[in-house]
mmCIF file of C-alpha atoms in Angstrom:
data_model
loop_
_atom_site.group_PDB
_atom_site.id
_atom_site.type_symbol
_atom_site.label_atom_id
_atom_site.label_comp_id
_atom_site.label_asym_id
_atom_site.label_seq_id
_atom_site.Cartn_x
_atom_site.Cartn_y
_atom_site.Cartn_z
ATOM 1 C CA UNK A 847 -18.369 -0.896 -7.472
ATOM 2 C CA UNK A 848 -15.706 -0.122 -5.362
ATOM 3 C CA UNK A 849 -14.354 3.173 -4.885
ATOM 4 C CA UNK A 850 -11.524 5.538 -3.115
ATOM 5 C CA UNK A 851 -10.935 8.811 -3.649
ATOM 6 C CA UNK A 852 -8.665 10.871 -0.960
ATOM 7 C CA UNK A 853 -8.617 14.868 -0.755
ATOM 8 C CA UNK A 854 -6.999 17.801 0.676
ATOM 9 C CA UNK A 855 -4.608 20.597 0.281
ATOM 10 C CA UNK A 856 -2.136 20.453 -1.970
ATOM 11 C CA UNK A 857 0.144 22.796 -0.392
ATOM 12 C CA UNK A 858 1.135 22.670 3.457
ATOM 13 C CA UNK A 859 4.049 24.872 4.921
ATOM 14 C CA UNK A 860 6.095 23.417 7.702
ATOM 15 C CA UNK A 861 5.347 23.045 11.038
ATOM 16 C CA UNK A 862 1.561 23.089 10.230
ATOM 17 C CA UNK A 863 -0.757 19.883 10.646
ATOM 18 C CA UNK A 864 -2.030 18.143 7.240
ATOM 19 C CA UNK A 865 -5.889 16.570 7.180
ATOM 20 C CA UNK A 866 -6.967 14.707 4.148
ATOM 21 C CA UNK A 867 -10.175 13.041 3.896
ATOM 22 C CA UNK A 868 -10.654 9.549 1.976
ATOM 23 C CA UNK A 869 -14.292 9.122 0.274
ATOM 24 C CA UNK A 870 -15.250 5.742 -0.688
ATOM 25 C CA UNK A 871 -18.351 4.232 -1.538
ATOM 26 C CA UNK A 872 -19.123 0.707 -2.917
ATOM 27 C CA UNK A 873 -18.670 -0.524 0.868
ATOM 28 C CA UNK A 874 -19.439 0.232 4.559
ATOM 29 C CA UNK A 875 -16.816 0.897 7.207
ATOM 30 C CA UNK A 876 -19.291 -0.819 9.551
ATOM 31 C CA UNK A 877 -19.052 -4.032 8.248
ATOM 32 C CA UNK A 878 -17.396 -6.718 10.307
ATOM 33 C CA UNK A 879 -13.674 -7.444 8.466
ATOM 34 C CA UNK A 880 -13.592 -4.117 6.248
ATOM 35 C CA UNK A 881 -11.233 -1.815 7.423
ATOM 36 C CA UNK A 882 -9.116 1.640 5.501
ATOM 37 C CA UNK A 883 -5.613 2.164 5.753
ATOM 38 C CA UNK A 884 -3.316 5.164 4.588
ATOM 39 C CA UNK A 885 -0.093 5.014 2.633
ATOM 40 C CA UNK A 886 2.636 7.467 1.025
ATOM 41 C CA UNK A 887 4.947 7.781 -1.921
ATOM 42 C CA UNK A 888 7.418 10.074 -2.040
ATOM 43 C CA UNK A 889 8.299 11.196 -5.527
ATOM 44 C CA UNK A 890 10.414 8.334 -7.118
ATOM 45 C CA UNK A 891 10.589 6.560 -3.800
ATOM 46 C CA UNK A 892 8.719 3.628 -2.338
ATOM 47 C CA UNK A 893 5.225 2.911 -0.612
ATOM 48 C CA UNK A 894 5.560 3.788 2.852
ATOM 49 C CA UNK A 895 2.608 2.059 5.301
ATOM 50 C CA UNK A 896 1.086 4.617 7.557
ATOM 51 C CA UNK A 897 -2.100 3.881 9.439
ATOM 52 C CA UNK A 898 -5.197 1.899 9.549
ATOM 53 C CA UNK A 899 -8.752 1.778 11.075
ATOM 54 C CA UNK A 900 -11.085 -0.808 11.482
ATOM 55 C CA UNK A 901 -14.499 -1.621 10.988
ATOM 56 C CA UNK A 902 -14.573 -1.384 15.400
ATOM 57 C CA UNK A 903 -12.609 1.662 15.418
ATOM 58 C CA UNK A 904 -9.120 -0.045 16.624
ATOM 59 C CA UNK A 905 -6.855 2.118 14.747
ATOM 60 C CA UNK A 906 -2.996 0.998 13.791
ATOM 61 C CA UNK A 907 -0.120 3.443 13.080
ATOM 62 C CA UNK A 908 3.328 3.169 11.845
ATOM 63 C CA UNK A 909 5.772 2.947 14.470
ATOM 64 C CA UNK A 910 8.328 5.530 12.769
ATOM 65 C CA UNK A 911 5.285 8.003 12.862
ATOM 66 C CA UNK A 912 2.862 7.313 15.526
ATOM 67 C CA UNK A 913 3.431 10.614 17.504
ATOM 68 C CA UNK A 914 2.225 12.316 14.454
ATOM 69 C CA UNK A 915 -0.705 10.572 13.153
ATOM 70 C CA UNK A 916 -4.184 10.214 13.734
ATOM 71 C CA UNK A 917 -7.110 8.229 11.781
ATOM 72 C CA UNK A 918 -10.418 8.540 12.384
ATOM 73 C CA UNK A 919 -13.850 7.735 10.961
ATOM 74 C CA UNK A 920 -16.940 9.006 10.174
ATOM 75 C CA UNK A 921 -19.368 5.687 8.829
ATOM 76 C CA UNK A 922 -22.212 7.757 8.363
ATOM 77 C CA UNK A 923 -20.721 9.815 5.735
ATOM 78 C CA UNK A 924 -18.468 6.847 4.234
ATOM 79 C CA UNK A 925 -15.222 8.907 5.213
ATOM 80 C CA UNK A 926 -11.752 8.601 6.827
ATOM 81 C CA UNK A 927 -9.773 11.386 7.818
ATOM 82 C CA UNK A 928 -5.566 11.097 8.203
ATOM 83 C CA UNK A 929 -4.117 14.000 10.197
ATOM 84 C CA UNK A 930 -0.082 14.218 10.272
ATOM 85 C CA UNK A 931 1.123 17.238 12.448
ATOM 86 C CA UNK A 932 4.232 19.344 12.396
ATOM 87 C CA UNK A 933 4.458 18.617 8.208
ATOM 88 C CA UNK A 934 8.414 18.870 7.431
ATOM 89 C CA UNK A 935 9.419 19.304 3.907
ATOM 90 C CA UNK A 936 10.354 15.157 3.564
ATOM 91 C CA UNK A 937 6.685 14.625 3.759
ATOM 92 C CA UNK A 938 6.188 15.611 0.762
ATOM 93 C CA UNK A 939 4.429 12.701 -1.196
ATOM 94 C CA UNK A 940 1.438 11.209 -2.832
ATOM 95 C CA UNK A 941 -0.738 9.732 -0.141
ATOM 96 C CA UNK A 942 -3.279 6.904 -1.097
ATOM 97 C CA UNK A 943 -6.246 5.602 1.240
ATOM 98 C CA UNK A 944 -6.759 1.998 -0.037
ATOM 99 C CA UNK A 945 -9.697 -0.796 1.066
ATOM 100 C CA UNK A 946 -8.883 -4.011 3.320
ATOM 101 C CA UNK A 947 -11.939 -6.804 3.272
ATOM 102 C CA UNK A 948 -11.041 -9.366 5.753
ATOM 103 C CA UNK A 949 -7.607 -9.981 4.719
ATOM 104 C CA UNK A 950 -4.659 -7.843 5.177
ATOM 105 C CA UNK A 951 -4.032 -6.800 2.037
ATOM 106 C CA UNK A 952 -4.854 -3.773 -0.249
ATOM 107 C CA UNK A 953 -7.544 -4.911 -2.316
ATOM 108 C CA UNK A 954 -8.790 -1.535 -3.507
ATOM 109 C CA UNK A 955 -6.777 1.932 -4.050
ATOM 110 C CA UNK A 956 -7.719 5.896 -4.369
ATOM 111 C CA UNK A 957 -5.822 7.832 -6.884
ATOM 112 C CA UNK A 958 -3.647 9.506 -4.537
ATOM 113 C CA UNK A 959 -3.275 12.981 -3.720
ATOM 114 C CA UNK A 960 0.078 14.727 -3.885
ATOM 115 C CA UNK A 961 1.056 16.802 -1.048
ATOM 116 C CA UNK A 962 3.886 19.411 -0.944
ATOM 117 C CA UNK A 963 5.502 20.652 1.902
ATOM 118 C CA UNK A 964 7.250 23.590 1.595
ATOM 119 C CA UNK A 965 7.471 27.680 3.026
ATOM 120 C CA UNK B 917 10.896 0.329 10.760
ATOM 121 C CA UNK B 918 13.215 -1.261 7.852
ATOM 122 C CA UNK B 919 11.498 -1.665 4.324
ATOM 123 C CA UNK B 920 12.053 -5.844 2.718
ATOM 124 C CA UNK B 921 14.929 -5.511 0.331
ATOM 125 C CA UNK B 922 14.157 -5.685 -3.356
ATOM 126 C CA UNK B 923 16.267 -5.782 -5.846
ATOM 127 C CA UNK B 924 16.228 -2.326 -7.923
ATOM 128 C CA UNK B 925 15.658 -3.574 -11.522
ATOM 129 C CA UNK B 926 15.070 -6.803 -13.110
ATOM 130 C CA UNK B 927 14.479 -7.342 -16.801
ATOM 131 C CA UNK B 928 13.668 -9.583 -19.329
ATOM 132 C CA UNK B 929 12.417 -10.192 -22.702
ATOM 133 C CA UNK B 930 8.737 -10.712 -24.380
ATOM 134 C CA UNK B 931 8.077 -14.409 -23.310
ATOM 135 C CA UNK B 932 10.569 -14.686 -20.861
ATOM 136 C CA UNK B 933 9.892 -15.757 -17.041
ATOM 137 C CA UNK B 934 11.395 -13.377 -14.137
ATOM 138 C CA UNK B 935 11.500 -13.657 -10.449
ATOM 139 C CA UNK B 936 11.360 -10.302 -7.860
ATOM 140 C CA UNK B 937 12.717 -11.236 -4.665
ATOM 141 C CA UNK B 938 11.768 -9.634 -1.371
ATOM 142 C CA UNK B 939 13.276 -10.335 1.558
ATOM 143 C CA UNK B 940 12.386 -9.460 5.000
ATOM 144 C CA UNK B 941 13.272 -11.192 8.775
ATOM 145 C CA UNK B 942 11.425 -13.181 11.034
ATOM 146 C CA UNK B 943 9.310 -10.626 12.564
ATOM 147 C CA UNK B 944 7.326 -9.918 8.903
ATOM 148 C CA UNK B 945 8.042 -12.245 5.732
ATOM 149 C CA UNK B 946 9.293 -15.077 8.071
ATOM 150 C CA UNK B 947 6.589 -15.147 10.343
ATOM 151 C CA UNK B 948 3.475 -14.302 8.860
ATOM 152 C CA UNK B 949 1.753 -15.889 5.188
ATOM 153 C CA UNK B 950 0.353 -12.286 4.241
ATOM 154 C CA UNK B 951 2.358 -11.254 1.898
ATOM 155 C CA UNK B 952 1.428 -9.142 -1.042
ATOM 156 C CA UNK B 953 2.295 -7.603 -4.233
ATOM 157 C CA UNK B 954 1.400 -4.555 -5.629
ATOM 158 C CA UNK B 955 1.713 -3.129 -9.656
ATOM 159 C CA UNK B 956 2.183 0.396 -10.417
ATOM 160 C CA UNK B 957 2.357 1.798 -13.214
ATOM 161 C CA UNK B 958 3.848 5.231 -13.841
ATOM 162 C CA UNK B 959 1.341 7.993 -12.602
ATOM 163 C CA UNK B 960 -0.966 5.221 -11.498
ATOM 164 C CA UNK B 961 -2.042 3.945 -8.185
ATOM 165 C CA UNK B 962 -0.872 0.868 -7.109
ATOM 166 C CA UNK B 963 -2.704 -2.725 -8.150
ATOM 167 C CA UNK B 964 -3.143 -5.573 -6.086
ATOM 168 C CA UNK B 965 -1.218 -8.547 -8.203
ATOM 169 C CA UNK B 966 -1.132 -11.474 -5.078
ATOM 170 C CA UNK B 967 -2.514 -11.769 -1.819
ATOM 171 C CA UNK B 968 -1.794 -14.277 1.687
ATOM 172 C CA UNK B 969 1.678 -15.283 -0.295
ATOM 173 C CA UNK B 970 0.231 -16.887 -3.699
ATOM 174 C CA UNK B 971 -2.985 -16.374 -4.124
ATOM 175 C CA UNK B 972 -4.376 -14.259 -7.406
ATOM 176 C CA UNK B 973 -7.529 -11.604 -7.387
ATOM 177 C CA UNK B 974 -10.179 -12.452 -9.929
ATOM 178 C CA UNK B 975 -8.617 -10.644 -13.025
ATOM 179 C CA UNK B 976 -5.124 -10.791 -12.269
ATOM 180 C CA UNK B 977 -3.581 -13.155 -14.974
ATOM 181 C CA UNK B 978 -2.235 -16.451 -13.870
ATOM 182 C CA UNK B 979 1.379 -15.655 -15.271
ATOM 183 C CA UNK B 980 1.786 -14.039 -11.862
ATOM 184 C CA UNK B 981 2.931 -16.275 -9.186
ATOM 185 C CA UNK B 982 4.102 -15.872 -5.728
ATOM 186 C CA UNK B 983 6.016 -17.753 -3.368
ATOM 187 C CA UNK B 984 7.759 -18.068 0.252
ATOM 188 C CA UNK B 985 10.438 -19.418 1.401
ATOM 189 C CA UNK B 986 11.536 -18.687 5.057
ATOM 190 C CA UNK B 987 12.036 -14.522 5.389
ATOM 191 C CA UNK B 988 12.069 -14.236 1.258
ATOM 192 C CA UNK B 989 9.006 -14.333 -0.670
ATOM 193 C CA UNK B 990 8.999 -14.045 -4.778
ATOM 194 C CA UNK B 991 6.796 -13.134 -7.439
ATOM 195 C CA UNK B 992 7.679 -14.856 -10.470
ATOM 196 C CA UNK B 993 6.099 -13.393 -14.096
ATOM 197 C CA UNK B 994 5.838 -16.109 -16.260
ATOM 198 C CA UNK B 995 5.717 -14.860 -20.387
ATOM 199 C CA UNK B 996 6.918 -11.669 -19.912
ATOM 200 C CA UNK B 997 4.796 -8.734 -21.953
ATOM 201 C CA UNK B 998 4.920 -5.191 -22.509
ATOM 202 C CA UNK B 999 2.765 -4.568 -20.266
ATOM 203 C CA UNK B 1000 4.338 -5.887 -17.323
ATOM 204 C CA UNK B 1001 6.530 -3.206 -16.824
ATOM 205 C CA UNK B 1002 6.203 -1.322 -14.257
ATOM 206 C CA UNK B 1003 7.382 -1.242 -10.456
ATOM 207 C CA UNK B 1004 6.480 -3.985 -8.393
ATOM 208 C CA UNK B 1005 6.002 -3.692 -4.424
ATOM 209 C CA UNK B 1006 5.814 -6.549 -1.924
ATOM 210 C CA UNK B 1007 4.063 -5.669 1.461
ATOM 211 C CA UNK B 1008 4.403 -8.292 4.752
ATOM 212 C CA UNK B 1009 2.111 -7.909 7.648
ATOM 213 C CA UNK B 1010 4.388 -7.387 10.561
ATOM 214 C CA UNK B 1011 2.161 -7.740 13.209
ATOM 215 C CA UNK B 1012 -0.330 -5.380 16.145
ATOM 216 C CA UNK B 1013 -1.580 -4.437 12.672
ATOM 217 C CA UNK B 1014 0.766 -2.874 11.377
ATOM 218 C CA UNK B 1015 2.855 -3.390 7.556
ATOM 219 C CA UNK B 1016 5.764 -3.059 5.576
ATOM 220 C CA UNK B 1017 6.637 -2.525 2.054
ATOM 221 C CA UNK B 1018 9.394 -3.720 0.221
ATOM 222 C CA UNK B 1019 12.003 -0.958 -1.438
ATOM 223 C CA UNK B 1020 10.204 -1.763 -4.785
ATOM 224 C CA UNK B 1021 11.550 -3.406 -8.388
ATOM 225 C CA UNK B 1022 11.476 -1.569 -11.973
ATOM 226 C CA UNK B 1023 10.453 -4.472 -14.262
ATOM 227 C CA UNK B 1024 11.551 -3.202 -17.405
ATOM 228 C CA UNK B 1025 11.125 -5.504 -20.561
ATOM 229 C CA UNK B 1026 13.703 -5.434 -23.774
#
């Protein structure tokens, strides 16, 4: 059984830098084709696409946000972190880690974690 | 980094068949056959409905169908029921791994 949860502070104030961690299990991040990506949702808006790693580390990032983001992995302990720096108050959202299996698509989802930016 | 365009509401009624458009440009929809769909319900995380254009995940029922046609893909719901609506989200690879999502559609049924 396949599984996603992401975590992380609810609360960030601007300016600082935001790390959440995704926790799956059900699947190995070492395995050829399997890779995790990252996506928002601002309240009421849409799914914004923000990063992906792969099962050989290459590592994708939105262009609108690439100076901000990093993704990284740690396969031993079936986890992906997402780091967004300098946090601004329109980054506050829901962000989702979510399984790809040798297709690009979003087979599996976490729950999401809400995040609010604000002093 | 535009979103694809999707209409902001569609509706229909119990039994009915309706079609969510999503329309992108050749450097996403147009050029690539990975396009997906994604369910949400309200409070929930998204669910995968199609995948690579038109094809279903085991569980997904088969009155969901998707299409392409040049830079618009569709997802047609065939038998409308109350439990279809939700928001609906296309996604298009866009290429040096990277995606987009579409502005997303509130299927609401009568």
């Amino acid at each position: 059984q396949v599984t996603l949860r992401e975590s992380g502070p609810a609360l960030v104030k601007p300016t600082q830098t935001l790390t959440l961690t995704c926790t799956f299990s059900g699947f190995s991040l070492s395995t050829s084709g399997m890779c995790v990506s990252w996506i928002r949702q601002p309240p009421g808006k849409a799914l914004e696409w923000l990063a992906r790693i792969d099962w050989d580390d290459d590592k994708f990032y939105s262009t609108s946000l690439k100076t901000r983001l990093t993704v990284s992995k740690d396969t031993s302990k079936n986890q992906v972190d997402l780091t967004l720096s300098n946090m601004d108050p329109v980054d506050t959202a829901t962000y989702y880690c979510a399984r790809m299996s040798g297709g690009l698509f979003l087979d599996y989802w976490g729950q999401g974690t809400l995040v609010t930016v604000s002093s | 980094q535009s979103a694809l365009t999707q209409p902001a509401s569609v509706s229909g009624s119990p039994g009915q068949s309706i079609t969510i458009s999503c329309t992108g440009t050749s450097s996403d929809v147009g050029a690539y056959n990975y396009v997906s769909w994604y369910q949400q319900h309200p409070g929930k995380a998204p669910k995968l409905m199609i995948y690579d254009v038109n094809k279903r995940p085991s569980g997904v029922s088969n009155r969901f169908f998707g299409s392409k046609s040049g830079n618009t893909a569709s997802l047609i719901i065939s038998g409308l029921q109350a439990e279809d609506e939700a928001d609906y989200y296309c996604s298009s690879y866009r290429g040096s791994g990277t995606y987009v999502f579409g502005t997303g559609t509130k299927v609401t049924v009568l």
